[in-house]
Structures are given as C-alpha cells and as structure tokens.
C-alpha cells in the first residue's frame, strides 16, 4: 500500500496552485504547499474514494485535490464560515466555484455542535487543522463510525494537535486497523478504521464483551485466581467474611471478589446479567473444583427472585453503571435483601469530583505550558458504561433514602481508610479517585471499620497459630516453583490479614543439613480475606526450591513485615518438612547440550553467499539437457497427476536422489591379476546395475509424481483458501449491511413509536393543560372569595366590643392614630403586604419606626399600651394591599413560573432539606414535590402562606433572618431565593447571605434569582411593584455571595424578551460591497441596542458551598 502511495506521489505532477484563490493572504507559502497537496492527491488515488466528507473547507484546495484524483466521487464540505483560527469569512464561495463541475455540496454548520455527521458512510473523511485540540478530538470521534479512511491535517503542527490525535488513537485503538504518519508540510495522519467502528455507539453494543473488558490488571496477570488490586482488597476486608455468613455480590462480573470471599468458608452468590461474564467465572472457579459455597447466577438483578436474606451485599463498579431511573429500584431491592444487622458495601470509581475540578485544573496547567490533555479522559469502556457517576454527597443521598446509618469516604490505593481517619480538605476530596460506602439499618462502629482497613501491629502475646499439612516429606527438583497445601488455624486473639502498613504473610526457610540457611526469605503468600480468631482456612503456599540439589529442611513460618517472624516468638516454625531436592532434568540436558555444541557468531555466517550458491546449483541442474529414459519415466505413475510438466522438472526433483554413480572408476594396481580383477568387477558391477537401475528409475518417477501431487494439492488448497477468504469477506460485508439495515429498521420503528407517543402526549398534555388552567382559575377565585369573606367578617367583628370588655378602636381621620388591641390588652405586630416585617418595641415601651418601600411609616408599641400607627406619606391611612392578587396580575400565571423554575430544579436533585425563602405562591415547592425533593418554604405574607397550605405544601409564616437563626448549622443541602433580594435593604441582604452559608452543608447550591437591571426594559418596569426597594446589579450580588463564603459562582440570565418585541434588523441587499458593509454595521448597532433595551429580564446567581 505504501509503495503504491509513494509511487503515485513520485509520478504525479499535480499542482494545486492552478485552483488557488488570487487574493489568498498566504500565497507566499504556496511553493511550500505544492508537495503537501501532491501527497493528498496521491492518498486519494490510492484510496479511490467514491464518497468524501471534509470538515473545514476554507478555499477548497483539499476539496479540488480529492475530486481531481477521484473525479466520480461525491463530496460534502462542512464549514462554519467564521473568522476563528485564522480563517476569513466568505472563503467557501471560492470552494464552490472551483468544484462546480463536480458532484460537490456544501453545508454551512459548526461540526463542534454536531452529535453525528450528516449522511450514512464515507470512504474518506478529511479533517482540517484549523481548530484546537478539543475540536480535533471531537471531529475524529464523529468520523470514526462514519468513515473507512480518516485523513487528519496538521498532525505535527503543534504539540496540542499531536497529543490530541494521539490520545484519540489510544482511546479508540480497538476500532482502528492501523494508522500511518506522513511527514509532509505539517504532517498527515492517515487512519484505516475497522468495520466494527460502524456500530461502536449503537445502543446495546456488545454488552457481553463490555463486561469482559480487561479493566482489572490482576485478572490478566493471574487469570482471576490471585487477588491483588488494593481497591478490591478493601472491599474484601470490609466484608470480613466467616463461614457462617451468606454474601451476595451484585454485578459480580468475572467473579474475582466472590471467589476470594468464598475462601473464608462463607456461602457466596454472585449475580450478573452478562452470560459471557458468568461463563468465564464458572470456568475459572467452578470447573475443576468442588466448591459448594460458591455459586454464580446469570440473570437481571431486579427481576431475579431470591429465597433468603444476606449478611453482606457487595457492589463494585455497579452504581455508576445503573441508569438514574433504575438506581433507586436497585438500592431498594438491596435494602430488602439485607438482614437487619447486615452491611451493604459499595465501591465507586471514579469520584466525579475529580473530573469536575482536579482534572479541569490539570487541563488548564497543560494548556498554559503548550501541552494538551483531552476534555474527557475516560476510556471508551467508561464512556459506554459509566452513565451515572457519583460524588460522595450524591452517593450518600441515594443511600440515605433506604438506610438509616451510612459511612462514606474517599481514599487512594495507598491509604484505604482515607478520609475516615482524618479530615480531608476540599482539594483532597477532589483529588481522591475512589469512593467507598458502608450502609446499615443499625449503628456503625467507625473505629472498627478503620481497624478493618488499617490493621495495627500484632500483640505478640495474642498470636497463636497452628499449621497442618498432609506431607511430612517432599521430593522436588532444583529451582522448581511449586505449591504446598496447608491448613492454617488461628487459635489466638489477633486478626491476620495481608494489609499495609504491617501485612501478615506466610513464608518459608530452606535449611541445609548442617543447620545453616540456604534460603531465609522465601516467597510471600498473602492472607486474604482476613483470618479471624478461631477460624481456619486451607491455603496454597508458593515455594521455590533451592538451586543446589541435596537434603534440606523446609520450614513454613508466619511473618508480620517489618515486625517479627513467628519462629522468633515460639522458637519453632509452623511446619518442619524434610525435603530431597534433585538435579533438575532440564538443567542436566542443558549442560549436556553445552558439551556437544559450539557457538556460531553472527559475523562468521554469510547468509547471502550461501543462498547464492544454492540458487546457482539449481540453475545448473535445470540447464542440463541429458534426461535419462524420459519417455519411460513419464509413463510410470502418470495418472498420479493430471498436470503436464516439462522433463526438466523431473531432474530437478531427483537431483539429490541420483546415487547410481555412473562415473564409478574400476581399476587395479596389480599388474598380472589386475586385468582379470577389472573384468570381474565390471561384470559384477553390470549385473548389479541391471537389477538396481530399474528400481532407482521407478523410485525417481515416484518422487517426481509425488512432488506433482503435493504441488497440485498446494495449489488447490491455496485456491480454496483464497475462495474461503473471499467468501468470509463477502459474508462480513453482508453481515455489516444486515446490521446496518436492522439498525435502520429499529431506528425507524423507534422513531415511529416515539412520534406516535409524542403526538398522543402532546394532545393529552394540551387537554390536561386546558383543564388544569380552568380548574386552577376556579380554585383561585374560590380561594379569593373565602379570603374576602373572612376579611369582611373580621372587619365587622372589629366594630364590636369583645366579651372581656376591651375596646378595639380605629380612627380614620387624616393623621390620626390607627390602633388595634386584642383581648389581652397587648398590641398585635403585623407584617406589611410587601413582605417587610414591622419592627417591635423594646422592653422600655419606646416605639420603633420603620419606613416601608412605599414611604409609609409603621409604628408598633409594646404591651405598655402605646399605639400602632401606620400613616402614608400624605398623612392618610394606608389600606392593606392583597399581594396574592397583585402577583396574579403582574408576575404571571403559576404555570409560567413553574416552567421557569425548571431551569433551577436540577441543582437540587436528590436533596433532602431545601429551603425556599420567599416562597410566594409555592411554584418552586410544587415543582420540588414532583421531583421527590424534600423542600419547605417561608414567607412573610399570610395570604401567600394560606394559599400554599391549601395546595398541601410545607410552608411557614416567618421572616428569613428569624427562620435561618432557628435552623441547625450545616443542615441545609439547598437554598432557593427567587424575586426576593430586590425587596431587601443591603444590611438585611448581607446578614441573610452570611446565615445561609452558615446553615448549608458543604458542596450544595444556593440560587438567588432577581430582576436584571442591565435590561432597560426590566429596569423601566421595576417600580410597578411598590414593595421593591432597589435593583441589585449582577456583579454586586455575585460579590456579596462570594463574600459570604460561597464558591464556583456563576451568573445565569433568564426570561429573554420575545423576539417580536425587539427592534427589527434591516434586510440584506444584494447590492454593492459598500452597501453590504453599511447594512452589517447597522445590524451590529441594532444588536447592541437590543442588548441594552431588551436584555434578559431576570438573572440568577448560583453558588456552591
């Protein structure tokens, strides 16, 4: 292939300059680009594409090059016609012009916003280099499943380009047949994809094979029979199994954990829905053993019916693979299967915080020094299967729905206890890659769990170990590795486990007959899972025999690394076995072979010279023209082969078989008897030849025909093999086409069902919306009637004297007192209708005065009898405004607000204690209730509170500061404040934000939405609401939230003005370039005016503790 490419490149005289744009600003580089485009031409000639797609067309130089090389090909060019990465707008017009005589089409679009490329499949996809590393990676991913060949420009253009494409090759190597780098102008990368890449992202892709991905190194090294990975070891230690336990592993995969736990004697069940994974597990662990305490089940966990409950349930690499809508069902079933005193142990990898924060910081650092790491570092397996990655907080919230006691922590491979033993900073939390959790229905002993993961040094007085073996003597060969079966009993008080920092292992010594050590430190055999007190276990101890043969003593002993050998305490080994070590036969043969052989150095052999002599010998024999008895030879066994062969072939085949020695010399040195001896010898020689020659002749013919038969058989076999390969290729192509057709049929069926469902749902929703609107309107009117009736009754009651004889007086004259005293003689403290709480008098009886947003003065007096006065700015009495009716008129319907709040509800997913400050009509609370989010609201307007209670919502009539002060510190996992801050004075707002931070848990969100003063439209309508104090600039509110201690703050603008309310642009005119320029300038100015006049009406500040 490469020879063809180089040959085409050398032969062609293609010159792209014949099609170059005259005004190209880079024309000074054209001479350097000639060979660059010649190589593209040669590549297209070699590939012979019938369909081409190009991402990044520019002036179309690559497009015309490909089409010149493959004139019958169809071409689709994608370009966003932007000025990014050195491009100029309008370049595509030249591309259209030079390709107008070909089957070329162009699409104005940005490939970075695409999730799939248009069209079905292409022979060649070309990716231009005018983009950053993330852009190249994205386009390569799109091209992989759509193309047979991919050509990437600028592979050597920069480190970012080089690393981006290389990361891609590594991630998707299983779908790439090969890749070739071509060091042209800026480097070309030519990728040949596998046919399997066509369906790599199809739903349900090889679920069986995905479960068999080699994601655990220890499995590849030890075929699953050894347990090395420290993260999985931590699961084993947490389970702390014994023979009386029943253990269930959900999503057991190939069964490594199940097998290891079963070695403790516990009855272990592994379940997985992958038939391939279960088949592998059974083959590895059950095929050649009689293990009765280990079983594997191939079934869907949610569908399987279990007949018992379990002491331990294990889930590793499971939670992150369960869809969000199924996760709650999985955890619920696990809770149902767990005993009251049981433990649910789960392991999560990766920690989502690592990708959100730590990895993003690494990307910034890499970019700052000119390097590149991909936006998504996950493997293809993780992309495909990790659909629900977790943070420690989200895992806790998911488990907390069904378990009352939970411990979650993060760790690394060196420190298994991690954040259990010391407090982690936010940076350490983000850096940790692993999350573990233990859940139960009963109290958890934190110290015990830490001890299980970080065992201490053993108390020597508490160690009492006994070992048994069926053998008291063994025979083996020198330097041979073997296993010794022993039974280990723990009769002491200490727990034995091979975990850092002081792992306990089994080892051995080899002693000579004179008592000296031949080997002191033997191989280590780990004890996993832990061997608890009063337990025993069968183990296979790894041993290597000494290199020297002879008589030895094999001593089996226990060692706690860095602390002591058990023999140092008891003065005797666990086992003392006599051993006879013989010379290894393989080593003997090796020694003998050394005696009868000698080393031939490479420089003593001239292979080329030897081969030339062989070829010369063959040529000489072929050139001989003296075949003997050709006709007779051709006649013998001629039926053995139907192919006609030339006579010379026979001589060549039998050249090494000619032992007749026609040049045999018969002579004698004796003068007298010599003549008779010569005649006698000739006579005997002739008689022998008379009988032997025919035999030799027939044997030669047999050799010849046999060679012919073998040659024909080889040709037939080669022909069959070629046909088989051809058939296999055709079958593979048919299978691909069938899969593609099946996929399309399924897609069409799915789209039909989806469309049908959407139409039905749309009609249903529309009808429900109409009915709901009517019902809501009726409910609101009924509620308003009840409120008005209640107030009328209340007003009538105020005019009468109560039964205790206390007066309730109200004076309406301008400037006079408006007092209201209850039956106990104490003054009622009322809230004004705009959400501001009236201040109360102190114990001295002096009046506190508060000016409302409308300029009114509210005065309240304590029980000393002072008056409560409310006077307008003009001196007249201020009637109370019904704020519910006001919101219905000016803020909008509840349906619109509900739809608007959906922009924020996702920030509170899985939260269990959310506070809505200023809940109003309860739209956010209603939405939270629909999403199963536990939320409650507070408001200072009694009408709003009554309305929310009529909806069954959890609300209280409270001031924000007072409510926050009553809440326990670090107990809230979300705060929502919508259209409130514009009602507050600055001091109150700052105080409220500080309290919010104090009451929230770490890692959760606060959202404050308010009117956007940057939009003049919103600003002009700001004072429609009489209770508005002042608008708050987005940067001001962002600063206040940050000062209060929140992080990762973002500003989110919402409620855009409808387009039909904005200024209209001038239409484009197909006139002179000057006119077009003026129109563009005018439209840009209109955009700026629109942004100022008609920007987003609202904005929200979102912070995270």
Tab-separated table of N, CA and C in Angstrom, residues 1015-1018 1053-1063 1090-1091 1093-1098:
chain	number	residue	atom	x	y	z
A	1015	UNK	N	-31.025	45.189	31.859
A	1015	UNK	CA	-32.023	45.321	30.800
A	1015	UNK	C	-32.881	46.541	31.100
A	1016	UNK	N	-32.820	47.534	30.235
A	1016	UNK	CA	-33.587	48.771	30.453
A	1016	UNK	C	-35.079	48.496	30.469
A	1017	UNK	N	-35.508	47.482	29.741
A	1017	UNK	CA	-36.919	47.107	29.721
A	1017	UNK	C	-37.367	46.678	31.119
A	1018	UNK	N	-36.531	45.806	31.754
A	1018	UNK	CA	-36.856	45.357	33.109
A	1018	UNK	C	-36.748	46.500	34.107
A	1053	UNK	N	-28.513	34.118	33.116
A	1053	UNK	CA	-29.568	35.040	32.708
A	1053	UNK	C	-30.768	34.252	32.172
A	1054	UNK	N	-31.950	34.750	32.448
A	1054	UNK	CA	-33.161	34.020	32.053
A	1054	UNK	C	-34.240	35.000	31.647
A	1055	UNK	N	-35.380	34.455	31.238
A	1055	UNK	CA	-36.560	35.233	30.818
A	1055	UNK	C	-36.219	36.227	29.717
A	1056	UNK	N	-35.721	35.759	28.576
A	1056	UNK	CA	-35.403	36.710	27.500
A	1056	UNK	C	-36.670	37.367	26.942
A	1057	UNK	N	-36.490	38.574	26.427
A	1057	UNK	CA	-37.602	39.289	25.799
A	1057	UNK	C	-37.963	38.559	24.496
A	1058	UNK	N	-39.244	38.340	24.186
A	1058	UNK	CA	-39.621	37.709	22.913
A	1058	UNK	C	-39.082	38.491	21.722
A	1059	UNK	N	-38.629	37.797	20.672
A	1059	UNK	CA	-38.025	38.485	19.510
A	1059	UNK	C	-38.941	39.524	18.875
A	1060	UNK	N	-40.273	39.261	18.896
A	1060	UNK	CA	-41.161	40.207	18.218
A	1060	UNK	C	-41.277	41.546	18.942
A	1061	UNK	N	-40.736	41.624	20.170
A	1061	UNK	CA	-40.748	42.896	20.907
A	1061	UNK	C	-39.467	43.684	20.702
A	1062	UNK	N	-38.467	43.097	20.002
A	1062	UNK	CA	-37.182	43.774	19.807
A	1062	UNK	C	-37.194	44.591	18.520
A	1063	UNK	N	-36.207	45.451	18.383
A	1063	UNK	CA	-36.052	46.218	17.154
A	1063	UNK	C	-35.745	45.290	15.985
A	1090	UNK	N	-30.458	46.403	21.113
A	1090	UNK	CA	-31.368	45.358	21.619
A	1090	UNK	C	-30.877	44.785	22.937
A	1091	UNK	N	-29.551	44.596	23.022
A	1091	UNK	CA	-28.980	44.010	24.231
A	1091	UNK	C	-29.187	44.942	25.426
A	1093	UNK	N	-31.587	47.474	25.582
A	1093	UNK	CA	-33.006	47.730	25.841
A	1093	UNK	C	-33.765	46.465	26.213
A	1094	UNK	N	-33.424	45.390	25.536
A	1094	UNK	CA	-34.236	44.177	25.658
A	1094	UNK	C	-33.387	42.972	26.052
A	1095	UNK	N	-32.513	43.141	27.025
A	1095	UNK	CA	-31.742	42.008	27.530
A	1095	UNK	C	-32.623	41.091	28.363
A	1096	UNK	N	-32.022	40.087	28.926
A	1096	UNK	CA	-32.764	39.149	29.775
A	1096	UNK	C	-33.414	39.905	30.924
A	1097	UNK	N	-34.668	39.562	31.233
A	1097	UNK	CA	-35.393	40.289	32.266
A	1097	UNK	C	-34.933	39.911	33.670
A	1098	UNK	N	-34.474	38.666	33.823
A	1098	UNK	CA	-34.044	38.180	35.132
A	1098	UNK	C	-32.650	37.597	35.037
